Amino acid sequence: MKDDLAELLAQVKAKNPGEPEFHQAVYEVFESLAPVLDRHPEYRKGKILQRMIEPERVIMFRVPWQDDSGEVQVNRGFRIGMNSAIGPFKGGLRFHPSVNLGILKFLAFEQVFKNSLTTLPMGGGKGGSDFDPKGKSDNEVMRFCQAFMAELSRHIGPDRDVPAGDIGVGSREIGFLFGMYKKLRNEFTGVLTGKGIGWGGSLIRPEATGYGAVYFAAEMLKTRNEELAGKVCLVSGSGNVAQYTVEKLIEMGARPVTLSDSAGYIYDEAGITREKLAFIMQLKNVQRGRISEYASKFGDAVYTPIDRKLDHNPLWNYQAQCAFPSATQNEINEKDAANLLRNGVYVVSEGANMPTTIGGVNQFLEAKILFGPGKAANAGGVATSGLEMAQNSMRISWTREEVDARLQGIMKAIHKTCRATAERFGTPGNYVNGANIAGFLKVANAMLDQGIV
Ligand code: NDP
Ligand code: 2IT
């Protein structure tokens, strides 16, 4: 890394202590940018990087609510407006006990580059809470969402900041959040995406992140005249992204063999079929049960509980050609990456945000496999959120086919841009550099155009 970038990174660490995920996300982007800064001195002169690493705003707030037994509970709420140079802040809300400022800043930072890649006019933001929806009743989730929105509603709006879902925030939560916003503001607007189909949502938005990650993998394979049909695929997670990744893989003739949750994973050598996926969707989205039940239901599958003493995740230690990490950050470490490569994996399409550690990413890049980083590979979700915003503004709804065709077009465009940009800056085939540089350029140029604000 160039001296001035290394120095800036040291400043980021000193100024934002205790935020390792944010440091990691900034490091990964800085690693790609030296050639751009050398070719374009105006970015250094305009202090574009110094401005990009400082959120435009961070809102932190108390969320008091009452549980079913009448006890008062207090959580912490956040919304980060990272960068609005190319459009209103846009990005998901995460409800998970691990949520803290540093994790949301990493997600908001990634979102800026990702949204820029989508071709649509969206700035980057992220928010959420350390609230844990697991084990809560629907009424508790509703009361929490209402209390959260009581404060958040002051800071968002269809032209200011448009949140959506992420871990722990799905259609149920978006419904409760939207209802409260509408009541408080006395207006029905496209202030959230991922809405229900009957009240302003877009067809294909639930599917979009998973489908997009598979479309991206298909595009990468096409560069080697190959396709997904017949490929064995390792998938982690069993939530929104994992489910629709599996659905699209099945449709394309691939064989997904794993899924996981925070307690363990299943391995089904015969492959997860449409029928088995329907069981998972019912289990996870309606009953809110554990993935272990899959192995109880389908005898051939093996369930392995997580062993936190292990230095690797055995889910990544099976013979396969493709991997779709779709659970959470840093779920593939250096050892996992080595296991994947040793087992024959040469396509990694990141459905989750930053699922691979820096040591893992470096191994993928050195091995020159087809590695699609999250900010490119999982951009289909937010891109389709952008399409939802467009439909809301026009007060019309497109058909499933129309939205899916646009999603496919966007994933192809992102793939093409990443490849062309990587090549233009001297690292052909490196999608990490391609995504970081292309995402950066659009935002940086907009910031220069708009002056020092
Ligand atoms: P969901 O809440 O629907 O599912 C998350 C899944 O990951 C669950 O199976 C969950 O298990 C598992 N998981 C979450 N945290 C952990 C953890 N710390 N350790 C082990 N497993 C964990 O979320 P999504 O599917 O929406 O999100 C998954 C990933 O995709 C995240 O990284 C998210 O940021 C990213 N993403 C999501 C987009 C979207 O549109 N939803 C768009 C782009 C990226 P359990 O149920 O046990 O908690
Ligand atoms: O990480 C992400 O891109 C998301 N969680 C989706 C954000 C959105 O606004 O649709």
Coordinates of C-alpha atoms and ligand atoms in Angstrom, one line a residue:
M1 CA 0.0 0.0 0.0
K2 CA 1.3 3.5 -0.8
D3 CA 2.6 5.6 2.0
D4 CA -0.1 8.2 2.1
L5 CA -2.8 5.5 2.0
A6 CA -1.1 3.6 4.8
E7 CA -0.9 6.8 6.8
L8 CA -4.6 7.5 6.2
L9 CA -5.5 4.0 7.2
A10 CA -3.5 4.4 10.5
Q11 CA -5.6 7.6 11.1
V12 CA -8.8 5.7 10.4
K13 CA -7.8 3.2 13.0
A14 CA -6.8 5.8 15.6
K15 CA -9.9 7.9 15.1
N16 CA -12.3 5.0 15.0
P17 CA -11.1 2.6 17.8
G18 CA -12.8 -0.7 18.4
E19 CA -14.3 -0.9 14.9
P20 CA -12.3 -3.7 13.3
E21 CA -14.8 -4.4 10.6
F22 CA -14.8 -0.8 9.5
H23 CA -11.0 -0.8 9.3
Q24 CA -11.1 -4.0 7.3
A25 CA -13.6 -2.6 4.7
V26 CA -11.5 0.6 4.4
Y27 CA -8.3 -1.4 4.0
E28 CA -9.8 -3.5 1.2
V29 CA -10.8 -0.4 -0.8
F30 CA -7.6 1.4 -0.2
E31 CA -5.6 -1.6 -1.4
S32 CA -7.3 -1.1 -4.8
L33 CA -7.1 2.6 -5.2
A34 CA -3.4 3.6 -5.6
P35 CA -3.3 3.4 -9.4
V36 CA -6.5 5.6 -9.6
L37 CA -5.0 8.2 -7.3
D38 CA -1.8 8.3 -9.2
R39 CA -3.6 8.7 -12.5
H40 CA -6.0 11.3 -11.2
P41 CA -4.2 13.8 -8.8
E42 CA -7.5 15.7 -8.4
Y43 CA -8.8 13.1 -6.0
R44 CA -5.9 13.5 -3.6
K45 CA -6.1 17.3 -4.0
G46 CA -9.8 17.3 -3.2
K47 CA -9.3 15.0 -0.2
I48 CA -11.9 12.7 -1.6
L49 CA -10.8 9.7 0.4
Q50 CA -10.6 11.6 3.6
R51 CA -14.2 12.7 2.9
M52 CA -15.4 9.3 2.0
I53 CA -14.3 7.6 5.2
E54 CA -16.1 10.1 7.3
P55 CA -19.9 9.5 7.4
E56 CA -22.0 12.5 6.4
R57 CA -24.0 11.7 9.5
V58 CA -24.5 9.1 12.3
I59 CA -27.6 9.0 14.3
M60 CA -27.7 6.9 17.5
F61 CA -30.8 6.7 19.6
R62 CA -32.5 4.9 22.5
V63 CA -35.3 2.5 21.6
P64 CA -37.4 1.7 24.7
W65 CA -40.2 -0.8 24.3
Q66 CA -42.3 -3.2 26.4
D67 CA -42.1 -7.0 26.1
D68 CA -45.1 -9.3 26.4
S69 CA -44.7 -9.6 30.2
G70 CA -44.8 -5.8 30.5
E71 CA -41.2 -5.4 31.3
V72 CA -39.4 -2.4 29.8
Q73 CA -36.6 -3.2 27.3
V74 CA -34.0 -0.8 26.0
N75 CA -32.1 -1.2 22.7
R76 CA -29.8 1.0 20.7
G77 CA -30.8 2.2 17.3
F78 CA -28.6 3.6 14.5
R79 CA -28.8 5.1 11.1
I80 CA -25.6 6.1 9.2
G81 CA -25.7 8.4 6.2
M82 CA -22.4 7.5 4.6
N83 CA -22.4 9.3 1.3
S84 CA -25.2 11.1 -0.7
A85 CA -23.1 12.3 -3.7
I86 CA -25.0 10.2 -6.3
G87 CA -28.5 9.9 -4.6
P88 CA -30.4 9.7 -1.4
F89 CA -28.8 7.5 1.3
K90 CA -29.9 3.9 0.6
G91 CA -29.1 0.7 2.5
G92 CA -30.6 -1.9 4.8
L93 CA -31.4 -2.2 8.5
R94 CA -29.9 -5.0 10.5
F95 CA -31.5 -6.3 13.7
H96 CA -29.0 -8.6 15.4
P97 CA -27.4 -8.7 18.9
S98 CA -24.0 -8.2 17.4
V99 CA -24.9 -4.8 15.8
N100 CA -22.7 -1.9 16.8
L101 CA -21.4 1.3 15.3
G102 CA -18.3 -0.3 13.7
I103 CA -20.3 -3.1 11.9
L104 CA -22.8 -0.6 10.6
K105 CA -20.1 1.7 9.4
F106 CA -18.4 -1.1 7.5
L107 CA -21.7 -2.0 5.9
A108 CA -22.5 1.7 5.0
F109 CA -19.0 2.1 3.5
E110 CA -19.4 -1.0 1.3
Q111 CA -22.9 0.2 0.4
V112 CA -21.5 3.4 -1.2
F113 CA -19.4 1.5 -3.7
K114 CA -22.0 -1.2 -4.3
N115 CA -24.8 1.3 -5.0
S116 CA -22.6 3.2 -7.3
L117 CA -22.0 0.0 -9.3
T118 CA -25.7 -0.7 -9.7
T119 CA -26.0 2.1 -12.4
L120 CA -28.9 3.6 -10.4
P121 CA -28.8 6.9 -8.5
M122 CA -28.4 5.8 -4.9
G123 CA -26.1 7.0 -2.1
G124 CA -24.9 4.7 0.7
G125 CA -26.3 4.2 4.2
K126 CA -27.0 1.5 6.7
G127 CA -28.7 1.2 10.1
G128 CA -30.2 -1.2 12.6
S129 CA -30.2 -2.2 16.2
D130 CA -28.8 -4.7 18.7
F131 CA -32.4 -6.0 19.0
D132 CA -32.6 -9.8 18.6
P133 CA -35.9 -10.8 16.8
K134 CA -35.1 -14.4 17.6
G135 CA -37.5 -15.9 20.2
K136 CA -39.7 -12.7 20.2
S137 CA -43.4 -12.8 19.5
D138 CA -44.9 -11.0 16.5
N139 CA -46.3 -8.4 18.9
E140 CA -43.0 -7.8 20.5
V141 CA -41.4 -7.4 17.1
M142 CA -44.2 -4.9 16.2
R143 CA -43.7 -2.9 19.3
F144 CA -40.0 -2.8 18.8
C145 CA -40.3 -1.7 15.2
Q146 CA -42.8 1.0 16.1
A147 CA -40.5 2.3 18.9
F148 CA -37.5 2.2 16.4
M149 CA -39.5 4.1 13.8
A150 CA -40.7 6.7 16.3
E151 CA -37.2 8.1 16.1
L152 CA -36.0 7.0 12.7
S153 CA -38.9 8.7 11.0
R154 CA -37.4 12.1 11.7
H155 CA -34.3 11.3 9.7
I156 CA -35.5 9.4 6.6
G157 CA -37.7 10.1 3.6
P158 CA -38.2 9.0 -0.1
D159 CA -35.7 11.7 -1.3
R160 CA -33.5 11.7 1.8
D161 CA -32.8 8.2 3.0
V162 CA -34.5 5.0 2.1
P163 CA -33.9 2.0 4.3
A164 CA -34.6 -1.7 3.5
G165 CA -34.0 -5.1 5.1
D166 CA -30.8 -7.0 6.0
I167 CA -30.1 -9.6 8.6
G168 CA -33.1 -9.9 11.0
V169 CA -35.2 -7.5 8.9
G170 CA -37.5 -9.2 6.4
S171 CA -41.0 -8.6 5.1
R172 CA -42.6 -8.8 8.6
E173 CA -40.4 -6.0 10.0
I174 CA -40.6 -3.8 6.9
G175 CA -44.4 -4.0 7.3
F176 CA -44.4 -2.8 10.9
L177 CA -41.8 -0.1 10.2
F178 CA -43.8 1.2 7.2
G179 CA -47.1 1.2 9.1
M180 CA -45.6 3.3 11.8
Y181 CA -43.9 5.7 9.4
K182 CA -47.1 6.2 7.5
K183 CA -49.0 6.9 10.7
L184 CA -46.4 9.4 12.1
R185 CA -45.9 11.3 8.9
N186 CA -49.4 11.1 7.6
E187 CA -48.1 10.1 4.1
F188 CA -47.9 7.0 1.9
T189 CA -44.5 7.2 0.2
G190 CA -41.7 4.9 -1.0
V191 CA -39.7 5.5 2.2
L192 CA -38.7 1.9 2.6
T193 CA -38.0 -0.9 0.0
G194 CA -38.9 -4.6 0.4
K195 CA -42.5 -3.6 0.9
G196 CA -45.3 -6.1 0.5
I197 CA -46.4 -6.6 -3.1
G198 CA -49.9 -5.4 -2.4
W199 CA -48.7 -2.0 -0.9
G200 CA -45.9 -0.7 -3.0
G201 CA -43.4 -3.5 -3.1
S202 CA -41.7 -4.7 -6.2
L203 CA -41.9 -8.2 -7.6
I204 CA -38.5 -10.0 -7.5
R205 CA -37.2 -7.8 -4.6
P206 CA -37.3 -10.8 -2.2
E207 CA -35.5 -13.0 -4.7
A208 CA -33.1 -10.3 -6.0
T209 CA -30.0 -10.7 -3.8
G210 CA -29.7 -14.4 -4.2
Y211 CA -30.7 -14.5 -7.9
G212 CA -28.2 -11.7 -8.5
A213 CA -25.4 -13.5 -6.8
V214 CA -26.1 -16.5 -9.0
Y215 CA -26.4 -14.4 -12.2
F216 CA -23.0 -12.9 -11.3
A217 CA -21.4 -16.3 -10.9
A218 CA -22.9 -17.3 -14.3
E219 CA -21.3 -14.2 -15.9
M220 CA -17.9 -15.0 -14.3
L221 CA -18.1 -18.6 -15.6
K222 CA -19.1 -17.4 -19.1
T223 CA -15.6 -15.8 -19.4
R224 CA -14.3 -19.3 -19.3
N225 CA -17.0 -20.7 -21.6
E226 CA -18.5 -22.6 -18.7
E227 CA -22.0 -22.6 -17.1
L228 CA -23.5 -23.5 -13.7
A229 CA -25.3 -26.6 -14.8
G230 CA -23.8 -29.7 -13.1
K231 CA -21.7 -27.7 -10.6
V232 CA -21.7 -28.6 -6.9
C233 CA -22.3 -25.5 -4.8
L234 CA -21.7 -24.8 -1.1
V235 CA -24.1 -22.2 0.3
S236 CA -24.0 -20.8 3.8
G237 CA -26.9 -19.1 5.7
S238 CA -30.5 -20.1 5.3
G239 CA -32.2 -16.7 5.3
N240 CA -33.3 -14.5 2.5
V241 CA -30.1 -14.5 0.4
A242 CA -29.3 -18.2 0.9
Q243 CA -32.9 -19.3 0.1
Y244 CA -33.1 -17.5 -3.3
T245 CA -29.5 -18.4 -4.2
V246 CA -30.5 -22.1 -3.8
E247 CA -33.7 -21.5 -5.8
K248 CA -31.8 -20.0 -8.7
L249 CA -29.0 -22.6 -8.6
I250 CA -31.6 -25.4 -8.8
E251 CA -33.2 -23.6 -11.8
M252 CA -29.9 -23.4 -13.5
G253 CA -29.2 -27.1 -13.0
A254 CA -26.5 -26.8 -10.3
R255 CA -26.4 -28.9 -7.2
P256 CA -26.5 -26.9 -3.9
V257 CA -25.5 -29.2 -1.0
T258 CA -25.2 -27.1 2.1
L259 CA -27.0 -24.5 4.2
S260 CA -26.4 -23.2 7.7
D261 CA -27.7 -21.0 10.5
S262 CA -26.0 -19.7 13.6
A263 CA -26.2 -23.1 15.4
G264 CA -24.8 -25.4 12.6
Y265 CA -25.0 -26.6 9.0
I266 CA -26.5 -29.3 6.9
Y267 CA -24.8 -31.3 4.1
D268 CA -27.1 -33.0 1.7
E269 CA -24.9 -34.8 -0.9
A270 CA -27.8 -35.6 -3.2
G271 CA -28.6 -31.9 -3.5
I272 CA -31.2 -29.6 -2.1
T273 CA -34.3 -29.9 -4.4
R274 CA -37.3 -27.6 -4.9
E275 CA -39.3 -29.7 -2.4
K276 CA -36.6 -29.5 0.2
L277 CA -36.2 -25.8 -0.3
A278 CA -40.0 -25.3 0.2
F279 CA -39.5 -27.1 3.5
I280 CA -36.7 -24.7 4.5
M281 CA -38.7 -21.6 3.5
Q282 CA -41.6 -22.7 5.7
L283 CA -39.2 -23.7 8.5
K284 CA -37.2 -20.4 8.4
N285 CA -39.8 -17.8 7.3
V286 CA -43.0 -19.0 9.0
Q287 CA -42.0 -21.4 11.9
R288 CA -38.7 -19.6 12.5
G289 CA -37.1 -23.0 13.4
R290 CA -33.5 -24.3 13.2
I291 CA -31.7 -25.8 10.2
S292 CA -31.1 -28.9 12.2
E293 CA -34.7 -29.9 11.5
Y294 CA -33.8 -30.3 7.9
A295 CA -31.7 -33.4 8.8
S296 CA -34.5 -34.8 11.0
K297 CA -36.9 -34.4 8.0
F298 CA -34.6 -35.6 5.2
G299 CA -32.7 -38.7 6.4
D300 CA -29.8 -38.6 4.0
A301 CA -28.7 -35.1 5.1
V302 CA -26.1 -34.7 7.9
Y303 CA -26.4 -32.0 10.5
T304 CA -23.3 -30.7 12.2
P305 CA -23.6 -28.2 15.1
I306 CA -21.1 -25.3 15.1
D307 CA -17.9 -26.1 17.2
R308 CA -16.6 -22.7 18.2
K309 CA -13.3 -24.3 19.2
L310 CA -12.4 -25.2 15.6
D311 CA -10.2 -22.8 13.7
H312 CA -12.2 -23.3 10.5
N313 CA -15.8 -23.9 9.4
P314 CA -16.3 -27.5 8.1
L315 CA -19.1 -26.3 5.8
W316 CA -16.3 -25.0 3.5
N317 CA -14.5 -28.3 3.5
Y318 CA -16.4 -30.4 0.9
Q319 CA -15.6 -31.2 -2.7
A320 CA -17.3 -28.5 -4.9
Q321 CA -16.8 -26.1 -7.7
C322 CA -18.7 -23.1 -6.4
A323 CA -19.2 -21.3 -3.0
F324 CA -21.9 -18.8 -2.2
P325 CA -21.3 -17.4 1.3
S326 CA -24.7 -15.9 2.3
A327 CA -24.8 -15.6 6.1
T328 CA -22.5 -12.9 7.5
Q329 CA -19.2 -11.1 7.6
N330 CA -15.9 -12.9 8.0
E331 CA -17.4 -16.4 7.7
I332 CA -14.5 -17.6 5.4
N333 CA -11.2 -17.2 7.1
E334 CA -7.7 -18.0 5.7
K335 CA -8.0 -21.7 6.6
D336 CA -11.5 -21.9 5.1
A337 CA -10.2 -20.3 1.9
A338 CA -7.3 -22.8 1.7
N339 CA -9.8 -25.7 2.2
L340 CA -12.1 -24.4 -0.5
L341 CA -9.2 -24.1 -3.0
R342 CA -7.9 -27.6 -2.0
N343 CA -11.4 -29.0 -2.6
G344 CA -11.6 -27.7 -6.1
V345 CA -13.7 -24.5 -5.6
Y346 CA -12.9 -22.0 -8.3
V347 CA -16.0 -19.8 -8.3
V348 CA -16.8 -17.7 -5.2
S349 CA -19.8 -15.3 -5.4
E350 CA -20.3 -13.4 -2.2
G351 CA -24.0 -13.1 -1.3
A352 CA -23.2 -11.8 2.1
N353 CA -21.3 -8.5 2.8
M354 CA -17.6 -9.0 3.4
P355 CA -17.9 -12.7 4.2
T356 CA -14.2 -13.4 3.5
T357 CA -11.4 -12.1 5.7
I358 CA -8.5 -10.3 4.1
G359 CA -6.3 -13.4 4.3
G360 CA -9.0 -15.4 2.6
V361 CA -9.5 -12.8 -0.2
N362 CA -5.7 -12.7 -0.9
Q363 CA -5.6 -16.4 -1.4
F364 CA -8.5 -16.3 -3.9
L365 CA -6.8 -13.5 -5.8
E366 CA -3.4 -15.3 -5.8
A367 CA -5.1 -18.5 -7.0
K368 CA -6.8 -16.4 -9.8
I369 CA -10.1 -18.1 -9.2
L370 CA -13.4 -16.4 -10.2
F371 CA -13.9 -14.3 -7.1
G372 CA -16.9 -11.9 -7.1
P373 CA -16.7 -9.6 -4.0
G374 CA -19.9 -8.8 -2.2
K375 CA -20.2 -5.2 -3.4
A376 CA -20.5 -6.5 -6.9
A377 CA -22.0 -10.0 -6.5
N378 CA -24.8 -9.1 -4.0
A379 CA -25.7 -5.7 -5.5
G380 CA -28.8 -7.2 -7.1
G381 CA -30.7 -6.7 -3.9
V382 CA -30.2 -3.0 -3.6
A383 CA -30.4 -2.6 -7.4
T384 CA -33.9 -4.1 -7.2
S385 CA -34.6 -1.7 -4.3
G386 CA -33.7 1.0 -6.8
L387 CA -36.2 -0.4 -9.2
E388 CA -38.8 -0.5 -6.4
M389 CA -38.2 3.2 -5.8
A390 CA -38.5 4.0 -9.5
Q391 CA -41.9 2.1 -9.7
N392 CA -43.1 4.0 -6.5
S393 CA -42.2 7.3 -8.1
M394 CA -44.1 6.5 -11.3
R395 CA -46.9 4.9 -9.3
I396 CA -46.9 1.8 -11.4
S397 CA -45.7 -1.8 -11.0
W398 CA -43.7 -3.8 -13.5
T399 CA -44.3 -7.5 -14.1
R400 CA -42.1 -10.2 -12.7
E401 CA -40.5 -10.7 -16.1
E402 CA -39.8 -7.0 -16.5
V403 CA -38.1 -6.7 -13.1
D404 CA -36.1 -9.9 -13.5
A405 CA -34.9 -8.8 -17.0
R406 CA -33.7 -5.5 -15.5
L407 CA -32.0 -7.3 -12.6
Q408 CA -30.2 -9.6 -15.1
G409 CA -29.2 -6.6 -17.2
I410 CA -27.8 -4.8 -14.2
M411 CA -25.8 -7.8 -13.0
K412 CA -24.4 -8.2 -16.5
A413 CA -23.5 -4.5 -16.5
I414 CA -21.8 -4.7 -13.1
H415 CA -19.8 -7.7 -14.2
K416 CA -18.7 -6.0 -17.4
T417 CA -17.8 -2.8 -15.6
C418 CA -15.7 -4.7 -13.0
R419 CA -13.9 -6.6 -15.7
A420 CA -13.2 -3.7 -17.9
T421 CA -12.1 -1.5 -15.0
A422 CA -9.8 -4.2 -13.6
E423 CA -8.2 -4.5 -17.0
R424 CA -7.9 -0.7 -17.5
F425 CA -6.0 -0.4 -14.2
G426 CA -3.6 -3.2 -14.9
T427 CA -5.1 -6.2 -13.0
P428 CA -7.2 -8.2 -15.5
G429 CA -9.5 -10.7 -13.9
N430 CA -9.3 -9.1 -10.5
Y431 CA -13.0 -8.3 -9.7
V432 CA -12.0 -6.8 -6.3
N433 CA -10.0 -4.0 -7.9
G434 CA -12.6 -3.7 -10.6
A435 CA -15.5 -3.2 -8.2
N436 CA -13.6 -0.9 -5.8
I437 CA -12.3 1.3 -8.6
A438 CA -15.4 1.5 -10.7
G439 CA -17.6 2.1 -7.6
F440 CA -15.2 4.8 -6.4
L441 CA -14.9 6.7 -9.6
K442 CA -18.6 7.6 -10.0
V443 CA -18.9 8.8 -6.4
A444 CA -15.5 10.7 -6.5
N445 CA -16.4 12.5 -9.6
A446 CA -19.8 13.5 -8.3
M447 CA -18.2 14.8 -5.1
L448 CA -15.7 16.9 -7.1
D449 CA -18.6 18.3 -9.2
Q450 CA -20.6 19.3 -6.2
G451 CA -17.8 21.2 -4.4
I452 CA -16.8 21.1 -0.8
V453 CA -20.0 20.1 1.0
Ligands
NDP1 P1 -31.4 -13.2 7.1 O1 -31.6 -12.7 8.4 O2 -32.5 -13.5 6.2 O3 -30.5 -14.5 7.2 C1 -29.3 -14.5 7.8 C2 -28.7 -16.0 7.8 O4 -27.4 -16.0 8.2 C3 -29.5 -16.8 8.9 O5 -29.4 -18.1 8.4 C4 -28.6 -16.6 10.1 O6 -28.7 -17.7 11.0 C5 -27.2 -16.6 9.5 N1 -26.4 -15.7 10.4 C6 -26.5 -14.4 10.6 N2 -25.6 -14.0 11.5 C7 -24.8 -15.1 11.7 C8 -23.7 -15.2 12.5 N3 -23.1 -14.2 13.2 N4 -23.1 -16.5 12.5 C9 -23.7 -17.5 11.8 N5 -24.8 -17.4 11.0 C10 -25.3 -16.2 11.0 O7 -30.4 -12.2 6.4 P2 -30.1 -12.0 4.8 O8 -30.2 -13.3 4.1 O9 -30.8 -10.9 4.3 O10 -28.5 -11.5 4.9 C11 -27.4 -12.4 4.8 C12 -26.2 -11.7 4.3 O11 -26.5 -11.1 3.0 C13 -25.8 -10.5 5.2 O12 -24.4 -10.4 5.2 C14 -26.4 -9.3 4.6 O13 -25.7 -8.1 4.9 C15 -26.2 -9.7 3.1 N6 -27.0 -9.0 2.1 C16 -28.4 -9.0 2.2 C17 -29.2 -8.4 1.3 C18 -30.6 -8.4 1.3 O14 -31.2 -7.9 0.4 N7 -31.3 -9.0 2.3 C19 -28.5 -7.6 0.2 C20 -27.1 -7.7 0.1 C21 -26.4 -8.4 1.1 P3 -29.7 -17.5 12.3 O15 -31.1 -17.6 11.7 O16 -29.4 -18.6 13.2 O17 -29.4 -16.1 12.9
2IT2 O1 -26.5 -5.0 1.9 C1 -27.4 -4.7 1.1 O2 -27.2 -4.3 0.0 C2 -28.8 -4.8 1.6 N1 -29.1 -5.2 2.7 C3 -30.0 -4.3 0.7 C4 -30.1 -2.8 0.8 C5 -31.3 -2.2 0.1 O3 -31.5 -1.0 0.3 O4 -32.0 -2.9 -0.6

